[in-house]
Tab-separated table of C-alpha atoms in Angstrom:
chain	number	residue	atom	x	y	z
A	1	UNK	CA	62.529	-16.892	-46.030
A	2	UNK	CA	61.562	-13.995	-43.622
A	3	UNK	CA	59.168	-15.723	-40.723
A	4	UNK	CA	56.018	-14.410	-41.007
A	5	UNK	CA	54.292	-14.013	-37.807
A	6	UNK	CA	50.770	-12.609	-38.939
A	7	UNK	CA	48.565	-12.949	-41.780
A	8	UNK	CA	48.389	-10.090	-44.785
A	9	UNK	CA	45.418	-8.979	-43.317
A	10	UNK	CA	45.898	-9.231	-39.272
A	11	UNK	CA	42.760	-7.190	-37.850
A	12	UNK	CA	43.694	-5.334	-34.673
A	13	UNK	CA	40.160	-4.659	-33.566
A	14	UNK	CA	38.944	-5.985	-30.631
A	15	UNK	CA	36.969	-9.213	-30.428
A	16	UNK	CA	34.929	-10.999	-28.540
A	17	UNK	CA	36.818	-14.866	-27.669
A	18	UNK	CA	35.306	-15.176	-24.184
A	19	UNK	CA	37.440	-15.931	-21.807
A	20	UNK	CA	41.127	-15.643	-24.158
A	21	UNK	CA	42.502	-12.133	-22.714
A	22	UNK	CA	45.264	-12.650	-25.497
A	23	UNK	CA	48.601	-14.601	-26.509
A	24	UNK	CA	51.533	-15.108	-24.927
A	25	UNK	CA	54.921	-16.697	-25.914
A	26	UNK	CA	55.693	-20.251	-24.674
A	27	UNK	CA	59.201	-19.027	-24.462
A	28	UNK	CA	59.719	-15.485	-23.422
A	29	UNK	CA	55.939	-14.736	-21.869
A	30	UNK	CA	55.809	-11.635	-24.203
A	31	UNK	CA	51.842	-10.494	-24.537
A	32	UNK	CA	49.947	-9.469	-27.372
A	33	UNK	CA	46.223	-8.699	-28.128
A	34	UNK	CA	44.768	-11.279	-29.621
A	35	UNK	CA	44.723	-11.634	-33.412
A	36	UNK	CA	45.902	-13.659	-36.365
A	37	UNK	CA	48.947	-14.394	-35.031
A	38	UNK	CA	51.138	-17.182	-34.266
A	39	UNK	CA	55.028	-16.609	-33.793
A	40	UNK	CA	56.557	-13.660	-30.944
A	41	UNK	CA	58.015	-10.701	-32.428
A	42	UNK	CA	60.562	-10.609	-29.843
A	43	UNK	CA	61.932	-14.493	-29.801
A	44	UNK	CA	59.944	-15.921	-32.830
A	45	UNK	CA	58.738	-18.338	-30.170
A	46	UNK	CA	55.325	-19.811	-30.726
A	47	UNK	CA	52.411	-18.160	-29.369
A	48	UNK	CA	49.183	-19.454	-27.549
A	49	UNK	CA	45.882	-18.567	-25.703
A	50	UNK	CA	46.446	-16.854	-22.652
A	51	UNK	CA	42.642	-16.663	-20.061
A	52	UNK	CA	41.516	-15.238	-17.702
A	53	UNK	CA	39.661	-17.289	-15.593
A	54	UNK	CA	39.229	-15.643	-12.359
A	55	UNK	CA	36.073	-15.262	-10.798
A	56	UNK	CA	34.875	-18.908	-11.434
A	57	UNK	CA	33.334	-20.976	-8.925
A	58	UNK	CA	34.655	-24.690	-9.316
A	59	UNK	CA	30.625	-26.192	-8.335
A	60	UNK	CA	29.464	-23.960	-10.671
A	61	UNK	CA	31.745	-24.073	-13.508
A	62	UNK	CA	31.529	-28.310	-12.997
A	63	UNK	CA	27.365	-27.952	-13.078
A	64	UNK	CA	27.173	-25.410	-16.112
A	65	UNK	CA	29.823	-28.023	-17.962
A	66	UNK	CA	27.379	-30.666	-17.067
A	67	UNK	CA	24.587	-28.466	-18.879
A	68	UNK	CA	26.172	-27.951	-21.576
A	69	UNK	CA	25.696	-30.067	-24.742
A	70	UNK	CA	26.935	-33.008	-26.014
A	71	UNK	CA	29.794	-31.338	-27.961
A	72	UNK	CA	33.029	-29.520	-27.162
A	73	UNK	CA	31.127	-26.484	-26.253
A	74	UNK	CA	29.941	-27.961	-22.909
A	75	UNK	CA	33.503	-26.588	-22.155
A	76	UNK	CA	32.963	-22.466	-23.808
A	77	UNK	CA	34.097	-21.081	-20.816
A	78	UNK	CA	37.191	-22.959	-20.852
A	79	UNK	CA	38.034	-21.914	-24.643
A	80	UNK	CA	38.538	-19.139	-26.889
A	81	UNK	CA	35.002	-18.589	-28.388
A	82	UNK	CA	32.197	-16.541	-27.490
A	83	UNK	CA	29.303	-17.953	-25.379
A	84	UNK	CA	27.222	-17.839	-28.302
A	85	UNK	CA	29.225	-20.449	-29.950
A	86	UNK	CA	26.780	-23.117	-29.476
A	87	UNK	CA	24.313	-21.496	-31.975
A	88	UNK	CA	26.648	-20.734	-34.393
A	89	UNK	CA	26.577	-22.665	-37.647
A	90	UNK	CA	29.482	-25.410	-36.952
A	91	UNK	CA	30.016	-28.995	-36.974
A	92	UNK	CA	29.693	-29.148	-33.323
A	93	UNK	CA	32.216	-32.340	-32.738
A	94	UNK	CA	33.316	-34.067	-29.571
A	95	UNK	CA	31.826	-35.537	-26.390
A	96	UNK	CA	33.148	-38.845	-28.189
A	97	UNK	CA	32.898	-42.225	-26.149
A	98	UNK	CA	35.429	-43.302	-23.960
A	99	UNK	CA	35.664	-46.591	-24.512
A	100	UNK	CA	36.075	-49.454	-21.750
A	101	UNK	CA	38.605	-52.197	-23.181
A	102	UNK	CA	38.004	-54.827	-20.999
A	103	UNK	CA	38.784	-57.346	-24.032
A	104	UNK	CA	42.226	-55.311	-25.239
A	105	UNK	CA	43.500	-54.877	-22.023
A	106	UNK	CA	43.146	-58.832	-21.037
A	107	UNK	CA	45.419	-59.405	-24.384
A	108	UNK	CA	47.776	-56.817	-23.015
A	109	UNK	CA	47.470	-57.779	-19.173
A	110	UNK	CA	46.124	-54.683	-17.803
A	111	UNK	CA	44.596	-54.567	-14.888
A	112	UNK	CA	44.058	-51.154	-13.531
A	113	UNK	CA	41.567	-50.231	-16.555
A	114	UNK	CA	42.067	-49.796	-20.323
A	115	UNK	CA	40.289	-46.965	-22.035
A	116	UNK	CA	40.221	-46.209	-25.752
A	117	UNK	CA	38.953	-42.375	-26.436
A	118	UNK	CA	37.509	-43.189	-29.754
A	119	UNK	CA	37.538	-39.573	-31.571
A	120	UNK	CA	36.785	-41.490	-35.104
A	121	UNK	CA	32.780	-40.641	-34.048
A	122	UNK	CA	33.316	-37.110	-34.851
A	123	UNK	CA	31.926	-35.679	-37.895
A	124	UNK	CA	34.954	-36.246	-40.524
A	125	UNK	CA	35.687	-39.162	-38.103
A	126	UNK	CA	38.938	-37.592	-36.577
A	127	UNK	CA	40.131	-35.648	-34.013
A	128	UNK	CA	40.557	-32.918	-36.654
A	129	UNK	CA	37.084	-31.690	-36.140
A	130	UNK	CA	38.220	-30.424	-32.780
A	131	UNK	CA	41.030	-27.867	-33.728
A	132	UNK	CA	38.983	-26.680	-36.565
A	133	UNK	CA	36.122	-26.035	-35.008
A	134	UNK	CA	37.984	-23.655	-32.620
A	135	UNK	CA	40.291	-22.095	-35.673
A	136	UNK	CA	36.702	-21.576	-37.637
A	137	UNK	CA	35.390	-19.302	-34.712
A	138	UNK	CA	38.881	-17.276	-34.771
A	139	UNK	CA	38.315	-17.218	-37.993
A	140	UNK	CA	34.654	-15.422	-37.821
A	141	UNK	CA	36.025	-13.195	-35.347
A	142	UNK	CA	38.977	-11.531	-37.345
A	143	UNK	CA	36.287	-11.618	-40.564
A	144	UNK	CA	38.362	-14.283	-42.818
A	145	UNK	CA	36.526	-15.345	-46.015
A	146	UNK	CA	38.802	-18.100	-46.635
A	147	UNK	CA	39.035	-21.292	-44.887
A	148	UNK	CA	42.630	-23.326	-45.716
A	149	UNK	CA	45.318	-25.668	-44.482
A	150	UNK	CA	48.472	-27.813	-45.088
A	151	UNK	CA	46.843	-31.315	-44.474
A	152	UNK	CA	48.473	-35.132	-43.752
A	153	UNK	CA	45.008	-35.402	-44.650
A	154	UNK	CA	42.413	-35.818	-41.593
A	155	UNK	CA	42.766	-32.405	-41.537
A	156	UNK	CA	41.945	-31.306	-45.105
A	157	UNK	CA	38.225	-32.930	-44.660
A	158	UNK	CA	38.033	-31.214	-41.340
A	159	UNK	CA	38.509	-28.161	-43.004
A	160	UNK	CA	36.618	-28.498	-45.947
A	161	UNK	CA	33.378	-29.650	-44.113
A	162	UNK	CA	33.671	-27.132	-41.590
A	163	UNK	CA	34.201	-24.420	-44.264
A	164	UNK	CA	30.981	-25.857	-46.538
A	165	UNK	CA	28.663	-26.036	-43.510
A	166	UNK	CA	29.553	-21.933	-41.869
A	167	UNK	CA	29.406	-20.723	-45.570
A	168	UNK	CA	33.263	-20.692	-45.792
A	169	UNK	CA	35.333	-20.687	-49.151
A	170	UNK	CA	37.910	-23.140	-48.414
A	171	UNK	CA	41.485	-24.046	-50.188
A	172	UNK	CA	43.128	-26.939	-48.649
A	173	UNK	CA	46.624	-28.106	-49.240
A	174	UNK	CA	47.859	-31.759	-49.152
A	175	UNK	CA	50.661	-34.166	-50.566
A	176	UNK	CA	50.337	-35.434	-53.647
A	177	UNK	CA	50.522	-39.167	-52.810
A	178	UNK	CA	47.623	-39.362	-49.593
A	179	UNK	CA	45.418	-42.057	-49.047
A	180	UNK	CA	43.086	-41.957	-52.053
A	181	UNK	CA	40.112	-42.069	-49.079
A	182	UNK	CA	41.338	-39.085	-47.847
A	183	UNK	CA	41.586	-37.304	-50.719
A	184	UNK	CA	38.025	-38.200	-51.620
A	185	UNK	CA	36.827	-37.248	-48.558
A	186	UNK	CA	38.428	-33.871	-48.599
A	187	UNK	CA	37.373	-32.888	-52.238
A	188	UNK	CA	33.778	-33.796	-51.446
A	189	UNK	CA	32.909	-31.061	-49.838
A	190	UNK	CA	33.488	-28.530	-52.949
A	191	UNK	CA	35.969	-26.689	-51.752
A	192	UNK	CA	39.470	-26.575	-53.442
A	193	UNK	CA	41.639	-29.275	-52.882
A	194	UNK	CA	45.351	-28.716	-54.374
A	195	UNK	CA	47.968	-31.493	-54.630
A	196	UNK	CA	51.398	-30.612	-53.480
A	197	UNK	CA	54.324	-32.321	-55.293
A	198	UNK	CA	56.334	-33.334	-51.902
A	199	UNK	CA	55.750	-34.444	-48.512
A	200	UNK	CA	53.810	-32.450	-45.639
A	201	UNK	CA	56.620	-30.421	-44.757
A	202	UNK	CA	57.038	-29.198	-48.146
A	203	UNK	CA	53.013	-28.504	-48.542
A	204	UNK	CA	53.437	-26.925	-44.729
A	205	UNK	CA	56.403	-24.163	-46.495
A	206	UNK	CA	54.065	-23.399	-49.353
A	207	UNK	CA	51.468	-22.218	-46.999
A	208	UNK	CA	53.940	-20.506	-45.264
A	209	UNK	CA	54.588	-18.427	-48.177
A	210	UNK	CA	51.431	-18.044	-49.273
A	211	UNK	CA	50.615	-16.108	-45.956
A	212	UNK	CA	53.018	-13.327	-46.905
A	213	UNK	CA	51.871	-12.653	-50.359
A	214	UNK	CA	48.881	-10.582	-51.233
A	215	UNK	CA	47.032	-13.888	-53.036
A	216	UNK	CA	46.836	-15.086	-49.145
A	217	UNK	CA	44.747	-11.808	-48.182
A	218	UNK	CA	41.715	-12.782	-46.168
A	219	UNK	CA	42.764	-16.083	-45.481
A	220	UNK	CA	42.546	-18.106	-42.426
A	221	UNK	CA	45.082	-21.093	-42.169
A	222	UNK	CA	43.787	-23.060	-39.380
A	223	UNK	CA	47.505	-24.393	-38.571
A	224	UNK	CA	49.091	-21.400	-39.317
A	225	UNK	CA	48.068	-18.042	-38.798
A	226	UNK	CA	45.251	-19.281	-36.917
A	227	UNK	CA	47.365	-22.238	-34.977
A	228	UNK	CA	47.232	-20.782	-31.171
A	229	UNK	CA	43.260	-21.034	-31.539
A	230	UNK	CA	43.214	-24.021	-33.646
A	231	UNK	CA	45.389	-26.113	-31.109
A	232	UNK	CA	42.867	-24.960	-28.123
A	233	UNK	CA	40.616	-27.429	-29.715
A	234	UNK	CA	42.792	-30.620	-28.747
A	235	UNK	CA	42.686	-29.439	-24.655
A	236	UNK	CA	38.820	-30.660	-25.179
A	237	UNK	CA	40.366	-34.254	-25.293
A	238	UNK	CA	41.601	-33.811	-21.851
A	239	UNK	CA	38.399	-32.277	-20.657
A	240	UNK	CA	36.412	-35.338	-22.109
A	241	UNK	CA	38.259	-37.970	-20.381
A	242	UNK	CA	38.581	-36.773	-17.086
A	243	UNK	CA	34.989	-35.802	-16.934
A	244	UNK	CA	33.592	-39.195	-18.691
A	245	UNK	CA	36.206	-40.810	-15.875
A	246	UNK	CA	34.148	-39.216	-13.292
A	247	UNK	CA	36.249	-35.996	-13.014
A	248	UNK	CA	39.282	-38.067	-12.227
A	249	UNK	CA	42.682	-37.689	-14.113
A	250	UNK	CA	44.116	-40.953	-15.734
A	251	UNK	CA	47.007	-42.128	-14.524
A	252	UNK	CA	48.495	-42.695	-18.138
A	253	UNK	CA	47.829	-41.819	-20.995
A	254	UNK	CA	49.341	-42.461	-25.207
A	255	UNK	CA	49.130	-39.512	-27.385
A	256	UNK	CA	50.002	-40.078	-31.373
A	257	UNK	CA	52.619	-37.403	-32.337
A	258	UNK	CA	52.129	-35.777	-35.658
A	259	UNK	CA	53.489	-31.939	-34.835
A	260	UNK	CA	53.353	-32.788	-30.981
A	261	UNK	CA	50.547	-30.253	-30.458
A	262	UNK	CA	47.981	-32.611	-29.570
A	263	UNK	CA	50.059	-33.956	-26.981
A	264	UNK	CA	50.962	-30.569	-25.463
A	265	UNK	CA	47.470	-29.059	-25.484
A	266	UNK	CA	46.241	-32.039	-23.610
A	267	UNK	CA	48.923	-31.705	-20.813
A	268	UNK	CA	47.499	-27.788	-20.869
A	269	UNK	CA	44.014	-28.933	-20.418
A	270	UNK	CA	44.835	-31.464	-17.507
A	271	UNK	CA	46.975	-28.724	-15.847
A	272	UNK	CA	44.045	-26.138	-16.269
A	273	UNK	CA	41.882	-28.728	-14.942
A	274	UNK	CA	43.884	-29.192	-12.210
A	275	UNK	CA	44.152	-25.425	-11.270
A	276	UNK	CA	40.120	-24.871	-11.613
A	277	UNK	CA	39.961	-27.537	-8.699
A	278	UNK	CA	37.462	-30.045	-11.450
A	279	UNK	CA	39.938	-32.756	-10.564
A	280	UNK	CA	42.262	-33.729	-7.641
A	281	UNK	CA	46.020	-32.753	-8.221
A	282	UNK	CA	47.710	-36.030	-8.599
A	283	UNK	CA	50.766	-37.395	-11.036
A	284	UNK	CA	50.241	-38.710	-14.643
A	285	UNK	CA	52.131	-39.824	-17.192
A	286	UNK	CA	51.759	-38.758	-21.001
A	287	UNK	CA	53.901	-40.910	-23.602
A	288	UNK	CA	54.034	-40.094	-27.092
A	289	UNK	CA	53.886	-42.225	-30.008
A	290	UNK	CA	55.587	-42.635	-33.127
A	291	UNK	CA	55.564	-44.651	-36.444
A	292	UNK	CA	59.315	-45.903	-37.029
A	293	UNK	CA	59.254	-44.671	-40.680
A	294	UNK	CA	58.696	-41.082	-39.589
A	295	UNK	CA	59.776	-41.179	-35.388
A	296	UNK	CA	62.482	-38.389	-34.955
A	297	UNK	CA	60.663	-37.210	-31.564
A	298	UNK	CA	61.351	-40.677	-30.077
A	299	UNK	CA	64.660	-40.910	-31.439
A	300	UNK	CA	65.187	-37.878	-29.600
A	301	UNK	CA	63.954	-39.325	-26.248
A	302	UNK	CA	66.268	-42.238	-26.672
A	303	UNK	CA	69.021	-40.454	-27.616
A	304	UNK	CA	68.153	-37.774	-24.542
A	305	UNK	CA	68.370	-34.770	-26.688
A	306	UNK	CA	66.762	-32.063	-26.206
A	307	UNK	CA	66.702	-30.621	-30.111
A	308	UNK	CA	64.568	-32.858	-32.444
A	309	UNK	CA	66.702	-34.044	-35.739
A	310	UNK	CA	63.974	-33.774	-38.708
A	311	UNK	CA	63.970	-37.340	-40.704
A	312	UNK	CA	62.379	-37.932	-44.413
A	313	UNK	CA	59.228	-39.884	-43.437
A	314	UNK	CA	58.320	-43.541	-44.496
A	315	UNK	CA	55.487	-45.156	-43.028
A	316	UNK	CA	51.843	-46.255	-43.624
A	317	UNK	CA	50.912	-43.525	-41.179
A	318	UNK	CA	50.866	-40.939	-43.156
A	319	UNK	CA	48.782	-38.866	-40.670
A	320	UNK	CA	51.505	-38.644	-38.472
A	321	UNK	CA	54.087	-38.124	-40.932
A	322	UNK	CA	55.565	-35.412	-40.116
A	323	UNK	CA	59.592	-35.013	-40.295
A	324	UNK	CA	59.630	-31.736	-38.843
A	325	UNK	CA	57.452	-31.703	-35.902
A	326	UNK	CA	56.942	-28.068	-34.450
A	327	UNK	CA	56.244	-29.309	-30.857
A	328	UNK	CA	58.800	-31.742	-30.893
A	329	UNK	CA	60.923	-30.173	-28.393
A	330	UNK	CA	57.841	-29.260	-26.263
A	331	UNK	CA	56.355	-33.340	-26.274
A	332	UNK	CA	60.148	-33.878	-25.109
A	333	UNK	CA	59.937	-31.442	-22.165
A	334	UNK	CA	56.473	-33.238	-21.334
A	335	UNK	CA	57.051	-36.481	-21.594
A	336	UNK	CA	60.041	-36.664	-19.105
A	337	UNK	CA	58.042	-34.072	-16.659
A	338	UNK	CA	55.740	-36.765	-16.298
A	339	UNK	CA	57.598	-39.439	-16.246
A	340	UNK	CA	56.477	-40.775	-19.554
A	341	UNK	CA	58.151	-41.768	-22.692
A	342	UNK	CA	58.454	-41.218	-26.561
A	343	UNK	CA	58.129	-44.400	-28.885
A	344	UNK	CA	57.996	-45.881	-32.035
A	345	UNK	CA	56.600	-49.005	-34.179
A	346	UNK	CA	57.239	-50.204	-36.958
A	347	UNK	CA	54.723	-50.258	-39.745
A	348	UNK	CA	54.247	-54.314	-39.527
A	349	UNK	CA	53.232	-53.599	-36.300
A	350	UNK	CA	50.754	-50.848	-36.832
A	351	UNK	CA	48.820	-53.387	-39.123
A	352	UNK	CA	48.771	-55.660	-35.870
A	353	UNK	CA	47.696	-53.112	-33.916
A	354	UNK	CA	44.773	-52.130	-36.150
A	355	UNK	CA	43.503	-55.673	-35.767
A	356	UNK	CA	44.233	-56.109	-32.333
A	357	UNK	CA	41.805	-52.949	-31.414
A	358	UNK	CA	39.045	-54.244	-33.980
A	359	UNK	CA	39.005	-57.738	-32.772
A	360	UNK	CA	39.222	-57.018	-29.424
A	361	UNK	CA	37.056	-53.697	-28.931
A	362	UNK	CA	34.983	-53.686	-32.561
A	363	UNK	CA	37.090	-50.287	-32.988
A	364	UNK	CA	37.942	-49.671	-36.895
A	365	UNK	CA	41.397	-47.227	-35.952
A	366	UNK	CA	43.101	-45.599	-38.985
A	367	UNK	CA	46.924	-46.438	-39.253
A	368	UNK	CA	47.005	-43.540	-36.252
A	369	UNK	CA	45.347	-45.474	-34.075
A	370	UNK	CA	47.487	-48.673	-34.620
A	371	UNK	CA	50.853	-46.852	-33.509
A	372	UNK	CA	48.813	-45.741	-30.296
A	373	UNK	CA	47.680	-49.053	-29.603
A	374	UNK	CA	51.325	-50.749	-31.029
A	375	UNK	CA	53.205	-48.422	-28.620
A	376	UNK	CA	50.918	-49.019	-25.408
A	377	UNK	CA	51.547	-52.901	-26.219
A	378	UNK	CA	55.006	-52.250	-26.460
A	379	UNK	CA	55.460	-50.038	-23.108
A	380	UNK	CA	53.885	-52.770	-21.365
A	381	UNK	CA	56.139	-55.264	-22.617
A	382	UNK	CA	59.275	-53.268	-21.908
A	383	UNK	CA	57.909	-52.492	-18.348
A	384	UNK	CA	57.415	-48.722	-19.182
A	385	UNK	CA	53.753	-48.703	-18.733
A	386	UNK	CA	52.372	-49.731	-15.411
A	387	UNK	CA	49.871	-52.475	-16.617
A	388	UNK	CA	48.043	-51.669	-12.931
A	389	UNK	CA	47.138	-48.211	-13.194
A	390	UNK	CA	44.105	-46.557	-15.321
A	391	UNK	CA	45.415	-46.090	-18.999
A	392	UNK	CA	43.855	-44.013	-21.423
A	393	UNK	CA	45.185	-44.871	-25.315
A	394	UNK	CA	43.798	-42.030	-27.999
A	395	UNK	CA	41.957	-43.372	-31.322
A	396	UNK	CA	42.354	-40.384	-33.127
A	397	UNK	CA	40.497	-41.399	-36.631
A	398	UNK	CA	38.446	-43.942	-38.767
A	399	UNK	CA	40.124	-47.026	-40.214
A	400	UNK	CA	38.045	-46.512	-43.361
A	401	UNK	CA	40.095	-43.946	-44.692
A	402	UNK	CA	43.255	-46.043	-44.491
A	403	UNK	CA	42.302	-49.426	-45.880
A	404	UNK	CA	44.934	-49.923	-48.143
A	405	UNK	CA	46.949	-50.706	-44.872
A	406	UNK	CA	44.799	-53.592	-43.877
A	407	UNK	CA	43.388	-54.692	-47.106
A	408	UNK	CA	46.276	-57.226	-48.326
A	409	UNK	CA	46.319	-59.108	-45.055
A	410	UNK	CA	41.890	-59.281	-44.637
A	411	UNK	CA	39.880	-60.803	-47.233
A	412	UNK	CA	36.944	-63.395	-46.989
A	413	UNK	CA	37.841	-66.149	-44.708
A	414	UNK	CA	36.872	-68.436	-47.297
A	415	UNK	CA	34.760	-68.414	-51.087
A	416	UNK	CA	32.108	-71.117	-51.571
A	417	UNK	CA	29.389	-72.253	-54.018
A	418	UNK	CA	26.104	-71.365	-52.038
A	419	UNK	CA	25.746	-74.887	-50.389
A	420	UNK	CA	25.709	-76.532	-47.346
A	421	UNK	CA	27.974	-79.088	-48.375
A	422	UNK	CA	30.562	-76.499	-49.518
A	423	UNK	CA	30.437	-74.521	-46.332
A	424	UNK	CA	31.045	-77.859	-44.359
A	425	UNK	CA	33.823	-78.813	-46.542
A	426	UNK	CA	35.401	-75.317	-45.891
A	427	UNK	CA	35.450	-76.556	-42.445
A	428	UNK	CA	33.685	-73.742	-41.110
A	429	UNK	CA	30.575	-75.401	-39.927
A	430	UNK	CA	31.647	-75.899	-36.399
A	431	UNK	CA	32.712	-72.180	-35.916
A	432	UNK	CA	28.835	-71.063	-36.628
A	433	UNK	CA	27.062	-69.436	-33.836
């Protein structure tokens, strides 16, 4: 198949994205003008947001932040939007709590601070609301009508509530076998929601194809044709934590890897950071992590390769499962600049993870969450992660949608006839208060 690079419909005109002066290739540095696209004529590289940013004042960048509101557009002048964006008809997600884990990181014998960035608070209770926010804005500006995806599906509700509340048509793509919570949660919002027989990367080809052919004209695939804007939208992770930190970069920090863009944008957003002067220029670490069943960055990073072997994935975290990661080799690059690492758990302990975070913190994570949380556990057992510096593990959606991984293994503690007697002979009577 020929790569496709734009969408059928790729509008040339000029537009107003604030401060994005256009893309550039992560591997070659070739420049174009902004627009629908995502891969570089010249290399077929990937391409992303280049800014201009000169002519801000660090105070007064870090006061009109502070202004801002209680979403990711506190950080418009950091992003590719307009400064109107804040009245614009949008879910308006982020500014999510950063979560102290006093109670986790006892269990896991941290002492230098534990932090959970819960994103399941946003408004489809992932981090998903973030990138699509940002692709739905590139999507006003080069006049899509249609709202769509390939979707683990997180993203799929993302899209489809986005879509439903800026007047959007949206057509979202998914695997045929997801969660049955995420499905739900991605058809209620009216929009089309069309089963792929296959796994993502299979849905993620179909798209691909469906850019190049006239029945894709007008449409805006936030992952695809719209991907350089869409990704923008996880650098407001990095923004949040260093400013809820007190403008201060972590010294660590666990990223889930589904296509590695996450953990890429947020190294962008802690290096742009850095070079606005809102934080001090010190080292941190970024580590990536994995579910076994689907883990062929961090068999990479074992194996100290450099090109990322795509597996068949396998694993309750279906979210992350990915065989093909785009970023792969990028996460690599990162991770070992840092000083960081790439690994993997298996899916037994995921499910430990989950319940680790939610009796420790009161945090519900999806299966996402409990590879985040398994990994960090597992660093800090293998001496990887430095239990006395500040750590900052990512949450990235709602354990509701993924209950079938917890439900076997939590039930009622115990079933009994609605009498004293029967709750002291369940011997639960001394655990009361």
């Amino acid at each position: 198949m020929a790569v496709q690079t734009v969408a059928s419909s790729p509008s040339t005109t000029p537009v107003d994205l604030g401060p994005a002066s256009g893309l550039s290739c992560r591997e070659c540095g070739h420049r174009v003008p902004l627009g629908p696209v995502f891969a570089c004529v010249e290399c077929f590289g990937p391409l992303e947001i280049a800014y201009d940013y000169s002519g801000y004042d660090t105070e007064e960048l870090r006061r009109r932040i502070e202004a801002g509101p209680a979403n990711i557009w506190r950080y418009a002048p950091l992003l590719p939007v307009p400064d109107d964006v804040a009245g614009k008809p949008n879910l308006n997600p982020g500014w999510t709590k950063l979560v102290k884990a006093d109670n986790l990181a006892r269990e896991l014998g941290v002492t230098g601070g534990l932090y959970v960035k819960d994103d399941s608070g946003n408004p489809t209770h992932s981090f998903k609301d973030r990138v699509v926010a940002q692709a739905l804005e590139a999507a006003r500006a080069f006049g899509f009508t249609t709202l769509s995806c390939s979707s683990t599906g997180n993203l799929a509700g993302a899209v489809g509530a986005a879509a439903a509340r800026a007047g959007f048509r949206s057509c979202v793509f998914i695997p045929h076998d997801l969660e049955a919570g995420k499905v739900v949660m991605a058809a209620v919002y009216g929009g089309d929601l069309v089963g792929i027989e296959g796994n993502y990367d299979d849905v993620n080809r179909f798209c691909s194809e469906l850019i190049g052919d006239p029945l894709g004209e007008g449409w805006g695939f936030v992952n695809v044709n719209l991907r350089p804007y869409y990704g923008e939208g996880s650098k407001t992770l990095a923004y949040e934590i260093c400013e809820q930190l007190g403008w201060r970069l972590p010294d660590q920090i666990v990223v889930p890897i589904a296509s590695g863009s996450q953990l890429t944008k947020i190294d962008k957003g802690l290096k742009e950071l850095i070079a606005l002067g809102l934080v001090e220029d010190r080292p941190y670490k970024i580590f990536g992590a994995q579910a076994e069943g689907c883990s062929p960055v961090s068999a990479a990073f074992k194996a100290g390769h450099d090109v990322v072997r795509p597996q068949k994935p396998d694993t309750i975290a279906k979210s992350l499962a990915i065989g093909n990661p785009a970023d792969g080799p990028y996460v690599l690059d990162i991770a070992r600049r840092t000083g960081g690492a790439v690994e993997d758990v298996d899916d037994v302990q995921i499910v430990d993870a989950i319940k680790l975070l939610a009796r420790t913190e009161g945090i519900f994570a999806e299966t996402a969450g409990g590879v985040t949380v398994g990994v960090t556990r597992k660093l800090i057992e293998n001496g990887v992660i430095d239990p006395s510096l500040t750590t900052v593990v990512l949450n990235t959606g709602d354990g509701l949608k993924t209950l079938d991984a917890v439900a076997p293994t939590s039930g009622p503690t115990a079933t009994i006839r609605p009498s004293l007697d029967a709750f002291r002979a369940a011997g639960l009577a001394g655990q009361a208060g």
